[in-house]
Amino acid sequence: MRAPMLEQERSSGIEKPQTVVGARRSRLPRCTESATQVRIKLRIPAQRRQEPIISHLTAQHGLSVNITAARLSPNPQEDGWFDLELRGTPQQLQQALAYLQSLSITIWGKPNPDGDGWL
């Protein structure tokens, strides 16, 4: 059953979009119950400022990324800084951190209290 249209919608010929039951909203991988969250700080070198590094963390590594703070100067010759919360499986996080290290990005974070590295 369709919801009644408002008078304004009826006169303009605009219909509200319909929600399809069971439709997928996003193709991004969802974090599972075994997800882990880490907080890190990144220094993005000036020569990498035009690269979609944070986007790559979500698209290629399936992480959920929350930017909690950032500092980018209008001067493209200066480094950028990001404080991030990364959420994903331990394997996803390890691969993403290896990717960041392969780009020579400086990473600060809180290691696992057990002392065995990042996770």
Tab-separated table of N, CA and C in Angstrom:
chain	number	residue	atom	x	y	z
A	1	MET	N	0.838	-1.173	0.000
A	1	MET	CA	0.000	0.000	0.000
A	1	MET	C	0.887	1.241	0.000
A	2	ARG	N	0.615	2.177	-0.848
A	2	ARG	CA	1.411	3.396	-0.955
A	2	ARG	C	0.930	4.430	0.039
A	3	ALA	N	1.890	5.160	0.595
A	3	ALA	CA	1.545	6.249	1.506
A	3	ALA	C	0.948	7.391	0.693
A	4	PRO	N	-0.034	8.094	1.257
A	4	PRO	CA	-0.624	9.221	0.523
A	4	PRO	C	0.407	10.324	0.307
A	5	MET	N	0.332	10.966	-0.865
A	5	MET	CA	1.246	12.061	-1.174
A	5	MET	C	0.730	13.351	-0.576
A	6	LEU	N	1.680	14.211	-0.212
A	6	LEU	CA	1.298	15.541	0.238
A	6	LEU	C	0.782	16.332	-0.946
A	7	GLU	N	-0.030	17.367	-0.679
A	7	GLU	CA	-0.598	18.183	-1.745
A	7	GLU	C	0.490	18.771	-2.640
A	8	GLN	N	1.601	19.229	-2.030
A	8	GLN	CA	2.698	19.822	-2.798
A	8	GLN	C	3.317	18.788	-3.755
A	9	GLU	N	3.484	17.559	-3.264
A	9	GLU	CA	4.052	16.512	-4.110
A	9	GLU	C	3.109	16.170	-5.252
A	10	ARG	N	1.794	16.127	-4.954
A	10	ARG	CA	0.812	15.772	-5.960
A	10	ARG	C	0.800	16.805	-7.079
A	11	SER	N	0.872	18.093	-6.710
A	11	SER	CA	0.794	19.134	-7.720
A	11	SER	C	2.081	19.253	-8.534
A	12	SER	N	3.218	18.881	-7.957
A	12	SER	CA	4.480	18.998	-8.685
A	12	SER	C	4.802	17.747	-9.496
A	13	GLY	N	4.070	16.679	-9.263
A	13	GLY	CA	4.339	15.436	-9.984
A	13	GLY	C	5.503	14.650	-9.403
A	14	ILE	N	6.034	15.070	-8.237
A	14	ILE	CA	7.165	14.391	-7.603
A	14	ILE	C	6.630	13.297	-6.700
A	15	GLU	N	7.196	12.130	-6.825
A	15	GLU	CA	6.827	11.041	-5.932
A	15	GLU	C	7.971	10.774	-4.976
A	16	LYS	N	7.620	10.360	-3.758
A	16	LYS	CA	8.643	9.990	-2.791
A	16	LYS	C	9.304	8.689	-3.241
A	17	PRO	N	10.623	8.548	-2.980
A	17	PRO	CA	11.269	7.291	-3.323
A	17	PRO	C	10.721	6.157	-2.471
A	18	GLN	N	10.577	5.016	-3.062
A	18	GLN	CA	10.053	3.847	-2.375
A	18	GLN	C	11.205	3.047	-1.776
A	19	THR	N	10.988	2.474	-0.601
A	19	THR	CA	11.971	1.596	0.017
A	19	THR	C	11.629	0.173	-0.377
A	20	VAL	N	12.606	-0.540	-0.894
A	20	VAL	CA	12.391	-1.924	-1.291
A	20	VAL	C	12.786	-2.809	-0.127
A	21	VAL	N	11.854	-3.652	0.306
A	21	VAL	CA	12.117	-4.546	1.422
A	21	VAL	C	13.197	-5.533	1.017
A	22	GLY	N	14.188	-5.688	1.892
A	22	GLY	CA	15.266	-6.643	1.634
A	22	GLY	C	16.376	-6.084	0.756
A	23	ALA	N	16.284	-4.829	0.360
A	23	ALA	CA	17.320	-4.247	-0.502
A	23	ALA	C	18.580	-3.995	0.307
A	24	ARG	N	19.729	-4.136	-0.331
A	24	ARG	CA	21.006	-3.866	0.317
A	24	ARG	C	21.262	-2.372	0.259
A	25	ARG	N	21.675	-1.815	1.373
A	25	ARG	CA	21.959	-0.394	1.427
A	25	ARG	C	23.397	-0.089	1.044
A	26	SER	N	24.320	-0.979	1.338
A	26	SER	CA	25.724	-0.684	1.096
A	26	SER	C	26.451	-1.960	0.721
A	27	ARG	N	27.455	-1.815	-0.103
A	27	ARG	CA	28.277	-2.958	-0.465
A	27	ARG	C	29.561	-3.012	0.346
A	28	LEU	N	29.738	-2.065	1.286
A	28	LEU	CA	30.922	-2.093	2.129
A	28	LEU	C	30.839	-3.284	3.063
A	29	PRO	N	31.966	-3.958	3.291
A	29	PRO	CA	31.953	-5.094	4.202
A	29	PRO	C	31.595	-4.642	5.612
A	30	ARG	N	30.827	-5.429	6.277
A	30	ARG	CA	30.465	-5.117	7.648
A	30	ARG	C	31.453	-5.780	8.587
A	31	CYS	N	31.751	-5.071	9.667
A	31	CYS	CA	32.626	-5.643	10.675
A	31	CYS	C	31.849	-6.705	11.435
A	32	THR	N	32.489	-7.800	11.721
A	32	THR	CA	31.832	-8.899	12.406
A	32	THR	C	31.983	-8.742	13.910
A	33	GLU	N	31.428	-9.701	14.643
A	33	GLU	CA	31.508	-9.662	16.096
A	33	GLU	C	32.949	-9.727	16.576
A	34	SER	N	33.864	-10.282	15.783
A	34	SER	CA	35.257	-10.396	16.186
A	34	SER	C	36.048	-9.135	15.843
A	35	ALA	N	35.330	-8.048	15.594
A	35	ALA	CA	35.991	-6.808	15.213
A	35	ALA	C	36.784	-6.240	16.384
A	36	THR	N	37.865	-5.589	16.032
A	36	THR	CA	38.753	-4.939	16.989
A	36	THR	C	38.845	-3.479	16.605
A	37	GLN	N	39.027	-2.629	17.590
A	37	GLN	CA	39.178	-1.204	17.312
A	37	GLN	C	40.527	-0.741	17.832
A	38	VAL	N	41.233	0.035	17.010
A	38	VAL	CA	42.493	0.643	17.433
A	38	VAL	C	42.451	2.122	17.107
A	39	ARG	N	43.161	2.905	17.916
A	39	ARG	CA	43.303	4.332	17.660
A	39	ARG	C	44.747	4.574	17.257
A	40	ILE	N	44.908	5.296	16.156
A	40	ILE	CA	46.252	5.604	15.684
A	40	ILE	C	46.316	7.058	15.247
A	41	LYS	N	47.534	7.541	15.151
A	41	LYS	CA	47.774	8.870	14.611
A	41	LYS	C	48.727	8.693	13.442
A	42	LEU	N	48.399	9.348	12.316
A	42	LEU	CA	49.205	9.233	11.101
A	42	LEU	C	49.804	10.574	10.729
A	43	ARG	N	51.014	10.524	10.220
A	43	ARG	CA	51.614	11.691	9.576
A	43	ARG	C	51.691	11.357	8.103
A	44	ILE	N	50.921	12.083	7.306
A	44	ILE	CA	50.912	11.878	5.862
A	44	ILE	C	51.947	12.831	5.262
A	45	PRO	N	52.997	12.298	4.639
A	45	PRO	CA	54.007	13.177	4.039
A	45	PRO	C	53.395	14.050	2.937
A	46	ALA	N	53.950	15.225	2.767
A	46	ALA	CA	53.432	16.185	1.788
A	46	ALA	C	53.324	15.568	0.394
A	47	GLN	N	54.280	14.735	0.013
A	47	GLN	CA	54.258	14.154	-1.330
A	47	GLN	C	53.139	13.119	-1.512
A	48	ARG	N	52.467	12.723	-0.441
A	48	ARG	CA	51.362	11.752	-0.530
A	48	ARG	C	50.002	12.389	-0.256
A	49	ARG	N	49.944	13.689	-0.097
A	49	ARG	CA	48.686	14.348	0.273
A	49	ARG	C	47.594	14.203	-0.769
A	50	GLN	N	47.915	14.002	-2.012
A	50	GLN	CA	46.903	13.880	-3.064
A	50	GLN	C	46.401	12.441	-3.236
A	51	GLU	N	46.972	11.492	-2.499
A	51	GLU	CA	46.559	10.091	-2.614
A	51	GLU	C	45.380	9.801	-1.685
A	52	PRO	N	44.452	8.949	-2.111
A	52	PRO	CA	43.279	8.624	-1.276
A	52	PRO	C	43.597	7.541	-0.241
A	53	ILE	N	44.500	7.827	0.666
A	53	ILE	CA	45.009	6.829	1.609
A	53	ILE	C	43.921	6.350	2.558
A	54	ILE	N	43.179	7.258	3.150
A	54	ILE	CA	42.145	6.859	4.115
A	54	ILE	C	41.006	6.146	3.397
A	55	SER	N	40.652	6.600	2.220
A	55	SER	CA	39.635	5.926	1.426
A	55	SER	C	40.060	4.484	1.117
A	56	HIS	N	41.343	4.296	0.867
A	56	HIS	CA	41.878	2.960	0.571
A	56	HIS	C	41.694	2.026	1.775
A	57	LEU	N	41.770	2.568	2.987
A	57	LEU	CA	41.584	1.736	4.182
A	57	LEU	C	40.184	1.134	4.232
A	58	THR	N	39.195	1.882	3.775
A	58	THR	CA	37.831	1.353	3.776
A	58	THR	C	37.567	0.484	2.556
A	59	ALA	N	37.969	0.963	1.387
A	59	ALA	CA	37.642	0.258	0.144
A	59	ALA	C	38.442	-1.027	-0.042
A	60	GLN	N	39.733	-0.995	0.240
A	60	GLN	CA	40.585	-2.153	-0.030
A	60	GLN	C	40.773	-3.074	1.174
A	61	HIS	N	40.628	-2.531	2.366
A	61	HIS	CA	40.880	-3.338	3.570
A	61	HIS	C	39.624	-3.573	4.397
A	62	GLY	N	38.497	-3.003	3.997
A	62	GLY	CA	37.222	-3.268	4.656
A	62	GLY	C	37.097	-2.708	6.057
A	63	LEU	N	37.883	-1.684	6.384
A	63	LEU	CA	37.831	-1.116	7.723
A	63	LEU	C	36.760	-0.043	7.828
A	64	SER	N	36.256	0.119	9.026
A	64	SER	CA	35.435	1.269	9.359
A	64	SER	C	36.403	2.298	9.924
A	65	VAL	N	36.388	3.512	9.373
A	65	VAL	CA	37.338	4.550	9.776
A	65	VAL	C	36.579	5.750	10.315
A	66	ASN	N	36.967	6.179	11.515
A	66	ASN	CA	36.414	7.390	12.111
A	66	ASN	C	37.572	8.369	12.271
A	67	ILE	N	37.471	9.526	11.634
A	67	ILE	CA	38.491	10.564	11.764
A	67	ILE	C	38.121	11.402	12.983
A	68	THR	N	38.903	11.299	14.052
A	68	THR	CA	38.592	12.026	15.279
A	68	THR	C	39.259	13.397	15.323
A	69	ALA	N	40.320	13.589	14.562
A	69	ALA	CA	40.985	14.888	14.463
A	69	ALA	C	41.846	14.882	13.212
A	70	ALA	N	42.084	16.068	12.661
A	70	ALA	CA	42.927	16.179	11.474
A	70	ALA	C	43.529	17.575	11.418
A	71	ARG	N	44.709	17.648	10.822
A	71	ARG	CA	45.358	18.943	10.597
A	71	ARG	C	45.966	18.916	9.208
A	72	LEU	N	45.415	19.725	8.333
A	72	LEU	CA	45.936	19.876	6.981
A	72	LEU	C	46.101	21.358	6.707
A	73	SER	N	47.285	21.730	6.337
A	73	SER	CA	47.571	23.117	6.017
A	73	SER	C	47.154	23.394	4.586
A	74	PRO	N	46.795	24.628	4.269
A	74	PRO	CA	46.521	24.957	2.872
A	74	PRO	C	47.778	24.852	2.007
A	75	ASN	N	48.938	24.852	2.654
A	75	ASN	CA	50.210	24.723	1.943
A	75	ASN	C	50.439	23.251	1.598
A	76	PRO	N	50.415	22.880	0.327
A	76	PRO	CA	50.578	21.472	-0.047
A	76	PRO	C	51.994	20.934	0.213
A	77	GLN	N	52.925	21.806	0.614
A	77	GLN	CA	54.285	21.363	0.901
A	77	GLN	C	54.444	20.886	2.346
A	78	GLU	N	53.389	20.977	3.157
A	78	GLU	CA	53.453	20.563	4.558
A	78	GLU	C	52.788	19.199	4.736
A	79	ASP	N	53.271	18.466	5.740
A	79	ASP	CA	52.690	17.167	6.075
A	79	ASP	C	51.302	17.354	6.670
A	80	GLY	N	50.499	16.301	6.609
A	80	GLY	CA	49.177	16.298	7.232
A	80	GLY	C	49.151	15.304	8.382
A	81	TRP	N	48.262	15.521	9.331
A	81	TRP	CA	48.128	14.656	10.502
A	81	TRP	C	46.678	14.228	10.666
A	82	PHE	N	46.477	12.964	10.990
A	82	PHE	CA	45.137	12.436	11.227
A	82	PHE	C	45.138	11.582	12.480
A	83	ASP	N	44.139	11.764	13.323
A	83	ASP	CA	43.863	10.843	14.419
A	83	ASP	C	42.690	9.998	13.946
A	84	LEU	N	42.881	8.675	13.947
A	84	LEU	CA	41.869	7.763	13.409
A	84	LEU	C	41.497	6.693	14.406
A	85	GLU	N	40.248	6.277	14.355
A	85	GLU	CA	39.801	5.047	15.005
A	85	GLU	C	39.527	4.068	13.880
A	86	LEU	N	40.220	2.949	13.896
A	86	LEU	CA	40.044	1.919	12.876
A	86	LEU	C	39.341	0.732	13.508
A	87	ARG	N	38.346	0.205	12.809
A	87	ARG	CA	37.605	-0.950	13.320
A	87	ARG	C	37.537	-2.002	12.221
A	88	GLY	N	37.909	-3.215	12.578
A	88	GLY	CA	37.874	-4.339	11.648
A	88	GLY	C	38.392	-5.579	12.343
A	89	THR	N	38.531	-6.629	11.583
A	89	THR	CA	39.081	-7.852	12.161
A	89	THR	C	40.584	-7.655	12.382
A	90	PRO	N	41.191	-8.424	13.269
A	90	PRO	CA	42.633	-8.299	13.459
A	90	PRO	C	43.418	-8.456	12.152
A	91	GLN	N	42.997	-9.359	11.292
A	91	GLN	CA	43.685	-9.557	10.010
A	91	GLN	C	43.545	-8.313	9.121
A	92	GLN	N	42.351	-7.741	9.047
A	92	GLN	CA	42.145	-6.520	8.253
A	92	GLN	C	43.021	-5.383	8.778
A	93	LEU	N	43.076	-5.233	10.092
A	93	LEU	CA	43.876	-4.173	10.690
A	93	LEU	C	45.360	-4.378	10.416
A	94	GLN	N	45.835	-5.593	10.546
A	94	GLN	CA	47.249	-5.869	10.284
A	94	GLN	C	47.603	-5.569	8.836
A	95	GLN	N	46.742	-5.963	7.903
A	95	GLN	CA	47.008	-5.693	6.488
A	95	GLN	C	46.967	-4.191	6.199
A	96	ALA	N	46.034	-3.488	6.807
A	96	ALA	CA	45.938	-2.041	6.596
A	96	ALA	C	47.160	-1.322	7.160
A	97	LEU	N	47.613	-1.728	8.333
A	97	LEU	CA	48.796	-1.107	8.923
A	97	LEU	C	50.044	-1.414	8.100
A	98	ALA	N	50.110	-2.614	7.552
A	98	ALA	CA	51.238	-2.952	6.668
A	98	ALA	C	51.198	-2.079	5.414
A	99	TYR	N	50.003	-1.836	4.883
A	99	TYR	CA	49.847	-0.953	3.726
A	99	TYR	C	50.357	0.446	4.062
A	100	LEU	N	49.960	0.985	5.214
A	100	LEU	CA	50.393	2.319	5.605
A	100	LEU	C	51.911	2.381	5.771
A	101	GLN	N	52.483	1.343	6.379
A	101	GLN	CA	53.929	1.308	6.554
A	101	GLN	C	54.645	1.208	5.217
A	102	SER	N	54.043	0.521	4.247
A	102	SER	CA	54.661	0.398	2.926
A	102	SER	C	54.728	1.748	2.205
A	103	LEU	N	53.891	2.694	2.616
A	103	LEU	CA	53.893	4.037	2.038
A	103	LEU	C	54.826	4.985	2.800
A	104	SER	N	55.547	4.448	3.766
A	104	SER	CA	56.439	5.231	4.627
A	104	SER	C	55.674	6.296	5.411
A	105	ILE	N	54.478	5.934	5.858
A	105	ILE	CA	53.668	6.833	6.682
A	105	ILE	C	54.010	6.553	8.135
A	106	THR	N	54.291	7.612	8.887
A	106	THR	CA	54.590	7.465	10.303
A	106	THR	C	53.294	7.175	11.046
A	107	ILE	N	53.319	6.129	11.880
A	107	ILE	CA	52.132	5.701	12.618
A	107	ILE	C	52.457	5.672	14.104
A	108	TRP	N	51.586	6.321	14.906
A	108	TRP	CA	51.667	6.200	16.347
A	108	TRP	C	50.379	5.547	16.795
A	109	GLY	N	50.471	4.657	17.761
A	109	GLY	CA	49.262	4.015	18.253
A	109	GLY	C	49.513	3.369	19.584
A	110	LYS	N	48.467	2.860	20.149
A	110	LYS	CA	48.569	2.170	21.428
A	110	LYS	C	48.653	0.673	21.161
A	111	PRO	N	49.808	0.072	21.394
A	111	PRO	CA	49.913	-1.374	21.157
A	111	PRO	C	49.060	-2.167	22.122
A	112	ASN	N	48.868	-3.395	21.792
A	112	ASN	CA	48.138	-4.321	22.640
A	112	ASN	C	48.801	-4.378	24.009
A	113	PRO	N	48.031	-4.378	25.093
A	113	PRO	CA	48.626	-4.436	26.437
A	113	PRO	C	49.497	-5.671	26.642
A	114	ASP	N	49.270	-6.717	25.858
A	114	ASP	CA	50.100	-7.927	25.967
A	114	ASP	C	51.477	-7.703	25.371
A	115	GLY	N	51.664	-6.585	24.695
A	115	GLY	CA	52.976	-6.231	24.162
A	115	GLY	C	53.349	-6.927	22.876
A	116	ASP	N	52.372	-7.451	22.143
A	116	ASP	CA	52.709	-8.195	20.936
A	116	ASP	C	52.393	-7.402	19.668
A	117	GLY	N	52.733	-6.152	19.642
A	117	GLY	CA	52.548	-5.370	18.427
A	117	GLY	C	51.272	-4.555	18.458
A	118	TRP	N	50.752	-4.308	17.271
A	118	TRP	CA	49.584	-3.431	17.146
A	118	TRP	C	48.325	-4.013	17.718
A	119	LEU	N	48.103	-5.308	17.519
A	119	LEU	CA	46.787	-5.868	17.858
A	119	LEU	C	46.841	-6.865	18.959
